[in-house]
Coordinates of C-alpha atoms in Angstrom, one line a residue:
Chain A
M1 CA -18.4 -17.0 -3.7
I2 CA -15.8 -19.6 -3.2
K3 CA -15.4 -20.8 0.4
W4 CA -11.6 -21.0 0.7
N5 CA -10.1 -23.9 2.5
P6 CA -8.4 -22.6 5.7
S7 CA -5.5 -25.0 5.1
L8 CA -5.0 -23.4 1.7
I9 CA -5.2 -19.9 3.2
D10 CA -2.6 -20.8 5.8
R11 CA -0.3 -22.3 3.2
I12 CA -0.5 -19.3 0.9
A13 CA 0.2 -17.1 3.9
R14 CA 3.3 -19.1 4.6
R15 CA 4.4 -19.0 1.0
S16 CA 4.1 -22.7 0.7
V17 CA 1.9 -22.4 -2.4
V18 CA 2.9 -22.1 -6.0
I19 CA 0.3 -20.4 -8.1
L20 CA 0.0 -21.9 -11.6
I21 CA -1.8 -19.6 -14.1
G22 CA -3.2 -20.8 -17.4
S23 CA -4.8 -19.3 -20.5
G24 CA -8.1 -18.5 -18.6
V25 CA -6.1 -15.9 -16.6
S26 CA -4.9 -14.2 -19.7
A27 CA -8.4 -14.4 -21.1
N28 CA -9.3 -11.6 -18.6
S29 CA -7.1 -9.2 -20.6
T30 CA -8.1 -7.3 -23.7
D31 CA -6.2 -5.4 -26.4
N32 CA -7.3 -1.9 -27.6
N33 CA -10.0 -3.6 -29.8
G34 CA -11.5 -5.7 -27.1
Y35 CA -9.9 -8.8 -28.4
R36 CA -8.9 -11.4 -25.8
P37 CA -6.1 -14.0 -25.8
P38 CA -7.3 -17.3 -26.9
T39 CA -7.7 -20.4 -24.7
W40 CA -6.5 -23.8 -25.9
H41 CA -9.8 -24.6 -27.5
T42 CA -10.4 -21.2 -29.2
F43 CA -6.8 -21.1 -30.5
L44 CA -7.1 -24.5 -32.0
Q45 CA -10.5 -23.9 -33.6
A46 CA -9.2 -20.6 -35.1
A47 CA -6.1 -22.3 -36.5
K48 CA -8.3 -25.1 -38.0
A49 CA -10.6 -22.5 -39.5
G50 CA -7.5 -20.9 -41.2
L51 CA -7.0 -24.1 -43.3
D52 CA -8.5 -24.7 -46.7
T53 CA -9.5 -28.1 -45.7
A54 CA -9.2 -29.6 -42.2
P55 CA -8.2 -33.2 -42.0
T56 CA -10.6 -35.5 -40.2
H57 CA -8.1 -36.6 -37.7
L58 CA -7.5 -33.0 -36.7
T59 CA -11.1 -32.2 -36.1
K60 CA -11.5 -35.4 -34.2
A61 CA -8.5 -34.6 -31.9
I62 CA -9.9 -31.1 -31.1
N63 CA -13.4 -32.4 -30.4
Q64 CA -12.0 -35.1 -28.1
Y65 CA -9.8 -32.6 -26.2
R66 CA -6.6 -34.2 -27.4
Y67 CA -5.1 -30.7 -27.7
L68 CA -1.4 -31.6 -27.9
E69 CA -2.1 -34.1 -30.7
A70 CA -4.1 -31.4 -32.5
C71 CA -1.2 -29.0 -32.1
E72 CA 1.2 -31.6 -33.6
Y73 CA -1.0 -31.8 -36.7
L74 CA -1.5 -28.1 -37.1
K75 CA 2.2 -27.4 -36.6
K76 CA 3.1 -29.8 -39.5
I77 CA 0.4 -28.3 -41.8
Y78 CA 1.3 -24.7 -41.1
D79 CA 5.0 -25.4 -41.2
D80 CA 6.9 -22.0 -41.4
Q81 CA 3.6 -20.1 -41.0
W82 CA 3.1 -21.5 -37.5
I83 CA 5.2 -18.9 -35.6
D84 CA 3.4 -16.0 -37.3
L85 CA 0.1 -17.6 -36.3
V86 CA 1.2 -17.9 -32.7
K87 CA 2.6 -14.3 -32.6
N88 CA -0.6 -12.9 -34.1
D89 CA -2.6 -14.3 -31.2
F90 CA -0.3 -14.0 -28.3
Q91 CA 2.1 -11.1 -28.8
R92 CA 1.1 -8.5 -31.4
P93 CA -2.3 -7.4 -29.8
N94 CA -0.5 -5.9 -26.8
Y95 CA -2.9 -7.1 -24.1
K96 CA -3.4 -5.1 -21.0
P97 CA -3.5 -6.7 -17.5
A98 CA -6.8 -7.1 -15.6
D99 CA -7.8 -7.1 -12.0
I100 CA -7.0 -10.8 -11.7
H101 CA -3.3 -10.1 -12.4
Q102 CA -3.2 -7.6 -9.5
L103 CA -4.8 -10.1 -7.2
I104 CA -2.4 -12.8 -8.1
F105 CA 0.5 -10.4 -7.5
D106 CA -1.0 -9.4 -4.2
L107 CA -1.2 -13.0 -3.0
D108 CA 2.5 -12.6 -3.0
S109 CA 3.5 -16.2 -3.7
R110 CA 7.2 -16.5 -4.0
I111 CA 6.8 -18.6 -7.2
V112 CA 4.2 -18.2 -9.9
C113 CA 4.3 -20.7 -12.7
S114 CA 2.7 -19.8 -16.0
V115 CA 1.9 -22.0 -19.0
N116 CA 1.0 -18.9 -21.0
F117 CA 3.1 -17.8 -23.9
D118 CA 2.0 -14.2 -23.6
R119 CA 3.9 -11.7 -21.5
I120 CA 0.9 -10.2 -19.7
Y121 CA 1.7 -11.3 -16.2
D122 CA 5.4 -11.1 -16.9
T123 CA 5.3 -7.4 -17.8
F124 CA 2.8 -6.6 -15.1
A125 CA 4.8 -8.2 -12.3
I126 CA 8.1 -6.7 -13.3
T127 CA 6.6 -3.3 -13.5
K128 CA 4.7 -3.5 -10.2
S129 CA 7.8 -4.8 -8.4
Q130 CA 10.1 -2.1 -9.8
G131 CA 12.0 -4.7 -11.8
T132 CA 12.7 -7.1 -8.9
Y133 CA 10.5 -9.9 -10.2
I134 CA 12.7 -12.6 -11.9
V135 CA 11.4 -14.4 -14.9
K136 CA 12.8 -17.9 -15.7
N137 CA 12.1 -20.0 -18.8
Y138 CA 12.4 -23.7 -18.8
W139 CA 15.7 -23.5 -20.7
D140 CA 17.5 -21.2 -18.2
D141 CA 20.6 -22.7 -16.6
D142 CA 20.4 -21.1 -13.2
I143 CA 17.0 -22.4 -12.3
G144 CA 18.2 -23.8 -9.0
A145 CA 18.1 -20.3 -7.5
V146 CA 14.3 -20.5 -7.2
T147 CA 14.6 -23.0 -4.3
S148 CA 15.7 -20.4 -1.8
G149 CA 16.1 -16.7 -1.1
P150 CA 13.6 -13.8 -0.8
E151 CA 13.2 -13.1 -4.5
R152 CA 9.9 -13.6 -6.4
Y153 CA 9.9 -15.7 -9.5
L154 CA 7.8 -16.3 -12.5
L155 CA 8.5 -19.6 -14.2
K156 CA 7.5 -19.8 -17.8
L157 CA 6.9 -23.6 -18.1
H158 CA 6.2 -23.6 -21.8
G159 CA 8.4 -20.7 -22.9
S160 CA 7.6 -17.2 -24.0
I161 CA 6.4 -15.6 -27.2
D162 CA 9.7 -13.7 -27.3
S163 CA 11.4 -16.9 -28.2
P164 CA 8.9 -18.5 -30.5
D165 CA 11.1 -21.3 -31.7
K166 CA 11.3 -22.6 -28.1
L167 CA 7.6 -22.7 -27.4
I168 CA 6.3 -26.0 -26.0
F169 CA 3.2 -26.6 -28.1
S170 CA 3.0 -30.3 -28.7
T171 CA 3.7 -33.7 -27.2
S172 CA 7.0 -34.0 -29.0
D173 CA 8.0 -30.4 -27.8
Y174 CA 7.2 -31.4 -24.3
A175 CA 9.1 -34.7 -24.4
G176 CA 12.1 -33.1 -26.0
A177 CA 12.2 -30.3 -23.4
R178 CA 11.8 -32.7 -20.4
N179 CA 14.8 -34.7 -21.7
K180 CA 17.0 -31.8 -22.6
Y181 CA 16.3 -29.6 -19.6
S182 CA 16.0 -32.3 -16.9
A183 CA 17.2 -29.9 -14.2
F184 CA 14.2 -27.6 -14.7
Y185 CA 11.7 -30.5 -14.7
G186 CA 13.4 -32.0 -11.6
I187 CA 12.9 -28.8 -9.7
L188 CA 9.3 -28.6 -11.0
D189 CA 8.6 -32.1 -9.7
A190 CA 10.2 -31.1 -6.4
L191 CA 7.9 -28.1 -6.1
I192 CA 4.9 -30.3 -6.8
A193 CA 6.0 -32.6 -4.0
T194 CA 6.9 -30.0 -1.4
H195 CA 4.4 -27.2 -2.2
S196 CA 0.7 -26.9 -2.8
F197 CA -0.3 -25.7 -6.2
L198 CA -3.2 -23.3 -6.7
I199 CA -4.2 -23.6 -10.3
L200 CA -6.1 -20.7 -11.9
G201 CA -7.3 -20.4 -15.5
C202 CA -6.7 -23.9 -16.6
G203 CA -9.5 -26.1 -18.0
M204 CA -10.0 -29.7 -16.9
N205 CA -9.0 -30.9 -20.3
D206 CA -6.0 -28.6 -20.7
P207 CA -2.9 -30.7 -21.4
D208 CA -0.8 -28.5 -19.1
V209 CA -2.2 -29.9 -15.9
Q210 CA -2.4 -33.4 -17.1
L211 CA 1.3 -33.3 -18.1
L212 CA 2.5 -31.7 -15.0
F213 CA 0.7 -33.8 -12.5
E214 CA 0.7 -37.1 -14.4
N215 CA 3.3 -38.7 -12.2
Y216 CA 2.4 -37.1 -9.0
R217 CA -0.5 -38.9 -7.4
Y218 CA 1.0 -42.4 -7.4
R219 CA 4.3 -41.4 -6.1
Y220 CA 3.3 -39.3 -3.2
N221 CA -0.3 -40.2 -2.3
L222 CA -1.3 -36.7 -1.2
R223 CA -4.2 -34.4 -2.2
N224 CA -2.5 -31.1 -1.7
H225 CA -3.3 -29.2 -4.7
F226 CA -6.2 -27.0 -5.6
M227 CA -7.7 -26.0 -9.0
C228 CA -10.4 -23.4 -9.6
V229 CA -12.7 -24.7 -12.4
P230 CA -15.8 -23.1 -13.8
K231 CA -19.1 -25.0 -13.4
P232 CA -20.7 -27.1 -14.7
I233 CA -18.6 -30.0 -13.5
N234 CA -19.7 -33.4 -12.4
E235 CA -18.9 -35.4 -9.3
M236 CA -17.1 -38.1 -11.3
Q237 CA -14.7 -35.6 -12.8
I238 CA -14.0 -34.1 -9.4
S239 CA -13.4 -37.5 -8.0
L240 CA -11.2 -38.6 -10.8
M241 CA -9.0 -35.5 -10.7
K242 CA -8.5 -36.0 -7.0
E243 CA -7.7 -39.7 -7.2
T244 CA -5.5 -39.5 -10.3
R245 CA -3.8 -36.1 -10.0
G246 CA -4.1 -35.3 -6.3
I247 CA -6.0 -32.1 -7.1
N248 CA -8.9 -30.7 -5.2
I249 CA -11.4 -29.1 -7.5
I250 CA -12.9 -25.8 -6.5
P251 CA -15.9 -25.0 -8.6
Y252 CA -17.1 -21.5 -9.3
S253 CA -19.7 -19.8 -11.5
S254 CA -18.5 -18.7 -14.9
A255 CA -21.3 -16.1 -15.2
D256 CA -20.5 -12.5 -16.1
G257 CA -17.1 -13.3 -17.5
H258 CA -16.0 -15.4 -14.5
I259 CA -16.4 -12.5 -12.1
E260 CA -16.9 -14.9 -9.2
L261 CA -13.4 -16.1 -9.6
T262 CA -12.0 -12.6 -9.5
E263 CA -14.1 -11.5 -6.5
S264 CA -13.2 -14.7 -4.7
L265 CA -9.6 -14.1 -5.3
R266 CA -10.0 -10.6 -3.9
A267 CA -11.5 -12.1 -0.7
L268 CA -8.6 -14.6 -0.7
V269 CA -6.0 -11.8 -0.8
S270 CA -7.7 -10.3 2.3
L271 CA -7.9 -13.6 4.1
V272 CA -4.3 -14.3 3.4
S273 CA -3.3 -10.8 4.6
D274 CA -5.2 -11.4 7.9
R275 CA -3.5 -14.8 8.3
R276 CA -0.1 -13.3 7.6
N277 CA -0.7 -10.7 10.4
E278 CA -1.7 -13.5 12.8
I279 CA 1.5 -15.5 11.9
A280 CA 3.6 -12.4 12.5
D281 CA 1.9 -11.6 15.8
D282 CA 2.3 -15.2 17.0
Q283 CA 5.8 -15.5 15.4
S284 CA 4.6 -18.9 14.2
W285 CA 6.1 -18.7 10.7
Chain B
M1 CA 1.6 30.5 3.5
K2 CA -0.6 28.2 5.5
S3 CA 0.3 26.8 8.9
I4 CA -1.0 23.5 10.2
A5 CA -0.6 21.9 13.5
F6 CA -0.9 18.1 13.7
F7 CA -2.5 17.7 17.1
N8 CA -4.3 15.3 19.2
N9 CA -4.7 15.2 23.0
K10 CA -3.9 11.5 22.9
G11 CA -0.6 9.9 21.9
G12 CA 0.1 6.8 19.8
V13 CA -2.1 7.9 17.0
G14 CA 0.5 7.9 14.2
K15 CA 0.8 11.7 14.2
T16 CA 4.4 11.9 13.3
T17 CA 4.2 9.3 10.5
L18 CA 1.2 11.1 9.1
L19 CA 2.8 14.6 9.3
C20 CA 6.2 13.6 7.8
N21 CA 4.6 11.7 4.9
V22 CA 2.1 14.4 4.1
A23 CA 4.9 17.0 4.3
A24 CA 7.1 14.8 2.0
Y25 CA 4.2 14.4 -0.4
L26 CA 3.5 18.1 -0.6
G27 CA 7.2 18.7 -1.2
N28 CA 8.1 15.8 -3.5
N29 CA 4.9 15.4 -5.5
L30 CA 3.1 18.7 -5.3
N31 CA 6.2 20.9 -5.4
K32 CA 5.3 23.0 -2.4
K33 CA 7.9 24.7 -0.2
V34 CA 7.3 23.0 3.2
L35 CA 8.8 23.8 6.6
V36 CA 8.4 21.2 9.4
I37 CA 8.8 22.6 12.9
D38 CA 9.3 19.9 15.4
A39 CA 7.7 21.4 18.5
D40 CA 7.4 18.1 20.3
P41 CA 10.1 17.7 23.1
Q42 CA 10.2 14.0 22.2
C43 CA 11.7 15.1 18.8
N44 CA 9.9 12.3 16.9
A45 CA 9.8 14.2 13.5
T46 CA 13.5 15.0 13.8
Q47 CA 14.3 11.4 14.6
L48 CA 12.2 10.1 11.7
M49 CA 13.7 12.4 9.1
L50 CA 17.4 12.7 10.0
S51 CA 20.0 10.0 9.9
D52 CA 21.7 8.9 13.1
E53 CA 24.9 10.7 12.1
E54 CA 23.1 13.9 11.4
I55 CA 21.4 13.7 14.7
L56 CA 24.7 13.2 16.6
N57 CA 26.3 16.0 14.8
I58 CA 23.5 18.4 15.7
Y59 CA 22.9 17.5 19.3
E60 CA 26.6 17.0 20.3
D61 CA 27.1 20.6 19.4
R62 CA 25.4 22.8 22.0
N63 CA 25.5 25.7 19.5
S64 CA 23.4 23.9 16.9
Y65 CA 20.2 25.6 15.9
T66 CA 17.1 23.9 17.2
I67 CA 13.7 25.0 18.3
H68 CA 15.3 25.9 21.6
N69 CA 17.0 28.8 19.9
I70 CA 13.6 30.3 19.1
I71 CA 12.3 30.3 22.6
H72 CA 15.4 30.6 24.8
P73 CA 16.0 34.3 24.2
L74 CA 12.5 35.1 25.5
S75 CA 13.3 33.5 28.8
L76 CA 16.3 35.8 29.1
G77 CA 14.1 38.8 28.8
K78 CA 15.2 39.6 25.3
G79 CA 12.9 40.0 22.3
Y80 CA 12.4 37.5 19.4
N81 CA 15.3 35.7 17.9
E82 CA 16.0 37.4 14.6
Q83 CA 17.0 34.6 12.3
L84 CA 15.5 31.2 11.5
K85 CA 18.0 28.6 10.5
P86 CA 16.1 25.5 9.2
I87 CA 18.1 22.6 7.7
S88 CA 17.2 21.0 4.4
V89 CA 16.0 17.3 4.4
P90 CA 16.3 16.2 0.8
S91 CA 14.8 12.7 1.3
Y92 CA 11.6 14.2 2.5
A93 CA 11.9 17.4 0.3
V94 CA 11.2 19.7 3.2
D95 CA 13.1 22.1 5.5
L96 CA 13.2 21.2 9.2
I97 CA 13.6 23.2 12.4
C98 CA 14.8 20.4 14.7
G99 CA 13.2 19.5 17.9
D100 CA 14.9 19.8 21.3
P101 CA 14.2 18.0 24.5
R102 CA 15.1 21.2 26.4
L103 CA 11.8 22.5 25.1
S104 CA 10.2 20.8 28.1
L105 CA 12.1 23.2 30.4
K106 CA 10.2 26.1 28.8
E107 CA 6.8 24.8 29.8
D108 CA 7.0 26.8 33.0
L109 CA 8.0 30.0 31.2
L110 CA 5.2 29.6 28.7
S111 CA 2.7 28.8 31.5
K112 CA 3.7 31.8 33.6
D113 CA 3.7 34.2 30.7
W114 CA 0.3 32.9 29.6
Q115 CA -1.0 34.0 33.0
D116 CA 0.6 37.3 32.5
S117 CA -0.9 37.5 28.9
I118 CA -4.4 37.2 30.0
S119 CA -3.7 40.0 32.5
G120 CA -2.6 42.3 29.7
S121 CA 1.2 42.0 30.2
I122 CA 3.2 42.9 27.1
R123 CA 6.0 40.6 28.0
G124 CA 3.6 37.7 28.6
L125 CA 1.9 38.3 25.3
R126 CA 5.3 38.4 23.5
T127 CA 6.1 35.0 24.8
S128 CA 2.7 33.5 24.1
F129 CA 2.9 34.7 20.5
L130 CA 6.4 33.5 19.8
F131 CA 5.3 31.1 17.1
Q132 CA 3.2 33.7 15.5
D133 CA 6.4 35.7 15.1
V134 CA 8.1 32.7 13.7
L135 CA 5.4 32.3 11.1
E136 CA 5.6 35.9 10.0
R137 CA 9.2 35.1 9.0
C138 CA 8.1 32.1 7.0
G139 CA 6.6 34.0 4.1
D140 CA 8.7 32.1 1.6
Y141 CA 7.0 28.8 2.4
D142 CA 3.8 27.4 1.1
Y143 CA 3.2 25.3 4.2
V144 CA 4.5 25.3 7.7
L145 CA 3.6 22.1 9.6
F146 CA 4.0 21.8 13.3
D147 CA 4.6 18.4 15.0
V148 CA 3.5 18.8 18.6
G149 CA 3.2 16.5 21.6
P150 CA 0.0 14.9 22.8
S151 CA -1.0 17.4 25.5
L152 CA -3.0 20.5 26.2
G153 CA 0.0 22.2 27.8
S154 CA 1.7 25.5 27.3
I155 CA 3.9 24.6 24.4
N156 CA 1.0 23.3 22.3
R157 CA -1.1 26.3 23.3
A158 CA 1.6 28.6 21.9
V159 CA 1.7 26.6 18.7
L160 CA -2.1 26.5 18.3
L161 CA -2.3 30.2 19.0
A162 CA -0.3 30.8 15.9
S163 CA -1.6 28.1 13.5
D164 CA -4.2 28.7 10.9
Y165 CA -5.4 25.1 11.0
F166 CA -5.1 21.9 12.9
I167 CA -5.4 18.4 11.7
S168 CA -6.3 15.7 14.2
P169 CA -4.9 12.2 13.6
M170 CA -7.1 9.8 15.5
S171 CA -7.0 6.2 16.6
I172 CA -10.2 4.3 16.8
D173 CA -10.8 4.1 20.5
I174 CA -13.0 5.6 23.1
F175 CA -10.1 7.7 24.5
S176 CA -9.7 9.6 21.2
L177 CA -13.4 10.5 21.4
R178 CA -13.0 11.9 24.9
A179 CA -9.9 13.7 23.8
I180 CA -11.8 15.6 21.2
E181 CA -14.1 17.1 23.8
N182 CA -11.1 18.2 25.8
I183 CA -9.6 19.9 22.9
S184 CA -12.7 21.8 22.1
I185 CA -13.2 23.0 25.7
A186 CA -9.6 24.1 26.1
I187 CA -9.4 26.0 22.8
N188 CA -12.5 28.0 23.4
E189 CA -11.3 28.8 27.0
W190 CA -8.0 30.0 25.7
R191 CA -9.6 32.1 23.0
K192 CA -11.9 33.8 25.5
R193 CA -9.1 34.6 28.0
L194 CA -6.8 35.9 25.3
E195 CA -9.3 38.4 24.0
I196 CA -9.6 39.8 27.4
G197 CA -5.9 40.1 27.8
I198 CA -5.3 41.8 24.5
S199 CA -8.1 44.3 25.2
Q200 CA -6.2 45.5 28.3
V201 CA -3.0 46.4 26.4
D202 CA -2.2 50.0 25.5
K203 CA -2.3 50.5 21.8
E204 CA 1.3 51.9 21.5
E205 CA 2.7 48.8 23.2
L206 CA 1.2 46.6 20.5
D207 CA 4.1 47.4 18.1
E208 CA 6.3 45.0 20.0
L209 CA 4.0 42.1 19.1
P210 CA 3.4 40.2 15.9
K211 CA 0.9 41.8 13.5
K212 CA -1.7 39.1 13.8
L213 CA -3.1 38.8 17.3
N214 CA -6.3 37.0 17.0
F215 CA -6.8 33.3 17.8
N216 CA -8.3 32.1 14.5
L217 CA -7.5 28.4 14.6
Q218 CA -9.7 26.4 12.4
F219 CA -10.2 22.6 12.2
L220 CA -9.1 21.3 8.8
G221 CA -9.9 17.6 9.2
Y222 CA -9.1 14.4 10.8
V223 CA -7.3 11.2 9.7
A224 CA -8.5 7.9 11.1
Q225 CA -6.2 5.1 11.9
Q226 CA -7.6 1.8 10.9
Y227 CA -7.3 -1.0 13.4
T228 CA -8.0 -4.7 13.6
Q229 CA -10.0 -6.1 10.7
K230 CA -11.3 -9.5 9.8
T231 CA -12.5 -10.7 6.5
V232 CA -16.2 -11.4 6.5
D233 CA -18.1 -12.6 3.5
G234 CA -15.3 -11.6 1.2
E235 CA -14.9 -8.1 2.6
S236 CA -12.4 -6.7 5.0
R237 CA -14.4 -5.4 8.0
V238 CA -13.6 -3.6 11.2
V239 CA -14.1 -5.6 14.4
H240 CA -17.4 -4.7 15.9
S241 CA -16.2 -2.6 18.9
Y242 CA -14.1 -0.5 16.6
E243 CA -17.0 -0.2 14.2
R244 CA -19.2 1.3 17.0
I245 CA -16.6 4.0 17.8
M246 CA -15.8 4.7 14.1
K247 CA -19.5 5.6 13.6
Q248 CA -19.4 8.1 16.4
I249 CA -16.3 10.0 15.1
P250 CA -18.0 12.2 12.4
K251 CA -20.7 13.3 14.9
V252 CA -18.3 14.0 17.7
V253 CA -15.9 15.8 15.4
S254 CA -18.8 17.8 13.9
K255 CA -20.1 18.8 17.3
N256 CA -16.9 19.7 19.0
F257 CA -14.6 20.9 16.2
V258 CA -16.7 22.1 13.3
E259 CA -19.5 23.8 15.1
K260 CA -17.4 25.4 17.7
L261 CA -14.0 26.1 16.1
S262 CA -14.5 26.6 12.4
A263 CA -16.3 29.0 10.1
K264 CA -19.6 27.7 8.8
K265 CA -18.8 26.1 5.4
T266 CA -20.6 23.5 3.4
D267 CA -19.0 20.9 1.1
I268 CA -15.9 20.2 3.3
E269 CA -14.9 16.6 3.6
Y270 CA -13.4 16.6 7.1
R271 CA -12.4 13.0 7.0
L272 CA -9.1 13.4 5.1
G273 CA -8.3 9.7 4.9
T274 CA -7.8 6.4 6.8
I275 CA -4.4 5.0 7.5
P276 CA -4.4 1.2 7.1
N277 CA -2.1 -1.0 9.2
L278 CA 1.1 -0.4 7.3
H279 CA 3.0 -3.1 9.2
S280 CA 6.6 -3.5 8.1
L281 CA 6.5 -0.4 5.9
V282 CA 6.7 2.0 8.9
P283 CA 9.8 0.5 10.5
M284 CA 11.3 0.2 7.0
S285 CA 10.6 3.9 6.5
Q286 CA 12.2 4.7 9.9
T287 CA 15.3 2.7 9.1
A288 CA 15.7 4.1 5.6
R289 CA 14.8 7.7 6.7
K290 CA 12.5 7.9 3.7
P291 CA 8.8 8.6 3.2
I292 CA 6.8 5.4 3.0
F293 CA 5.7 6.0 -0.6
L294 CA 9.3 6.3 -1.8
L295 CA 10.5 3.0 -0.4
K296 CA 12.2 0.7 -2.9
S297 CA 13.7 -2.8 -3.1
K298 CA 17.0 -1.5 -1.7
D299 CA 15.1 -0.4 1.4
G300 CA 13.8 -3.9 1.8
V301 CA 10.5 -3.9 -0.1
R302 CA 9.6 -7.3 -1.5
G303 CA 6.8 -8.9 -3.5
A304 CA 3.3 -7.5 -2.8
H305 CA 4.7 -4.8 -0.5
F306 CA 5.3 -2.9 -3.7
S307 CA 1.5 -2.7 -4.0
K308 CA 1.3 -1.4 -0.4
V309 CA 3.9 1.3 -1.2
E310 CA 1.8 2.3 -4.2
D311 CA -1.3 2.3 -2.0
A312 CA 0.5 4.5 0.5
K313 CA 1.3 7.0 -2.3
N314 CA -2.3 7.1 -3.3
L315 CA -3.3 7.5 0.4
F316 CA -1.0 10.5 1.0
D317 CA -2.0 12.0 -2.4
G318 CA -5.7 11.8 -1.2
I319 CA -4.9 13.4 2.2
A320 CA -2.7 16.1 0.7
S321 CA -5.3 17.0 -1.9
K322 CA -8.0 17.2 0.7
I323 CA -5.8 19.4 2.9
E324 CA -5.3 21.8 0.0
A325 CA -9.0 21.7 -1.0
N326 CA -10.2 22.3 2.6
A327 CA -7.8 25.1 3.2
R328 CA -9.0 26.9 0.1
V329 CA -12.6 26.7 1.2
L330 CA -12.0 27.7 4.8
N331 CA -9.9 30.6 3.7
A332 CA -12.5 32.0 1.3

C-alpha cells in the first residue's frame, strides 16, 4: 500500500490539488469483449503493426520512447486513415468505467485534467454529478471560469475523440495548440504554479508529463507535485524527475492489474474525508 | 397495514431523520401508502417535512387539525374523534398528521387514565387505547409510522400500546445501551398491568373500546448511528471506545428486546443498517424539505456529495427492505 504524504492529503482536502489522469487510468476500463484502451506504447505498437513495412526511424522512435515523434511519422503514413485508427481504439469500443474512476470522482478535486482522448471519465463524472460537471477542451474560449467558483471541471488537455481533427497527438500538434490557444496554456501554467498535481496513470516516458512540466522546475524551484508510478523504477529516475520536473515519484506495485493503486486510492479517499471533517470542525479551511 | 414506532429512550440518535427518510423511501421508491403521525411534542417530523409557510399557516390557525385533535376530545369526556384529517406531503410522498406542542399538556390525562386502566376503568382504557382506535381507521395505508419523543412517559406508552412494531435508532454510546434495558423493563411492566386491568372489565363494556386490546408490540430492529472514524491501514475504522460499545449492541439488543419482547424467530437480521456521518446533507435536507436521497444540485449538492446522496439512497433502500422482510417474518 502507498503511504500517502500528509501534506498531499491536506492539500487534496482543501482542493488545492489538480488530479491529472493519463492512459493508465483508462486502461482499467474494458469494453464488452474485455478489450482495454491502449496506452501510448501499445497504441503505437499496434499502429506500427498495421503497416505493410515499418520504417526504421519509426521503430527506433518507439523503442527509444520518443512517442510524439513516432506519432508524427505514423500520422503522415496513415494520412486520412489516421482518424479512423484513433476512433477504433478510443471511441467505438464503448468502454465502461472502473473503480478507479469512482475513487477519482470521490476525491472531489475541483479540477481534473485528462490527457486521454476517450470519454470514459467525462461520461462517468457527468452522469454521477447529475450533469453538473463541466468539461472544457483546450480550444474553449471561456476557460478562465475554471479559476473560481464552486463548479467541478474536467479539462481535456489534448482534446476529445468527439472532435478527432483537433486531437493533440504530435509535437507539431502541441506546438500549434500552445500558440493558438495561449489563454488555455497560460491558465494551465498558472495551475501548475499554484496547485499541486497528483498524476495518475501516466508513465515516466509519456510525453504528456514531459511537455506539461518542462518549464516548471526552473521557474519556481518547488517540488510540489506527485506522480504514482508502477515499479520497477530506479533511484536515478526518481531523482531526475524531482530535480528536472519538480515531481515526487510515488512507486506502487503493478501486480494484479495495478490493484495496489486502486486500493491505495480508496484509502486516500477515506483519509481525505477524515481530513475534510477535521478542517470543517476546526473551521481552518 | 403495519404500524411502527421509531422509539428510543435516549434523544439525539437521529430518530426523525431516519423515520422521515425511511417513510419517504417507502412512499417514493416502493410505492407504499404511508402515514406519518408526529406524536412527539417537539414536532420534529412536522418541522422537517413542511415548509416554513405551511407551518405558519397551520399553527396560526387554532382550528387546524393536528394530533391534538385526536386526543383533546377524550379529555373532555367524549369518545374518540371520528375523522382523521392528515395532510399530504408530496416531497416525502407521505401523509402526515402534524405534531402539536400542546400534546405535552395531555401527559397528565394519559397518566391518570393509565392508572384507571389498570384498575379496570372503561374510561381509562378508552384513553389509553386512543392510538389503537386511530390505527383501526388507517386501513387504507400500508404503513403508519409514529415519531415519538425520547421518553418512557404516558404519550409514548399510548403509542407503543397500539403499534405492531418498534424500531430503535441507536447512537453508539453507553447511555444507549442502558436505555435499552429501561425500555425492556418498562414494556414488560406495562404489559403485565394492562392484562390485569382488561381482565377486570365487564364484557358488555368492551364494545366501547377498539377491537384489538392486547399489547403485542414486537421489536423489528435497530439502526446504528456511526460515529467518529479514523482511517487505519487503508480502512475506515471506528475509534476504539466506540468499537467496544458497538460490539455489545447485538448482545444487549438480543437479551432485552428479542428474547423478551418478540416471538421466537430465526433468520431475522435485527441490525437494519448503519447511518454514516452525513455531514452537510442533513442540514441541506432540512433546508430543502426533501429526503436526503432526493437532493440535487439546486439544493446545494456539489462534487462528490452526489456520491453520498447515492449512498444514502442505497442505505435507505437497505433499511426499508429489511423492515419489510422482518415484518413479514414476524407476522407469520
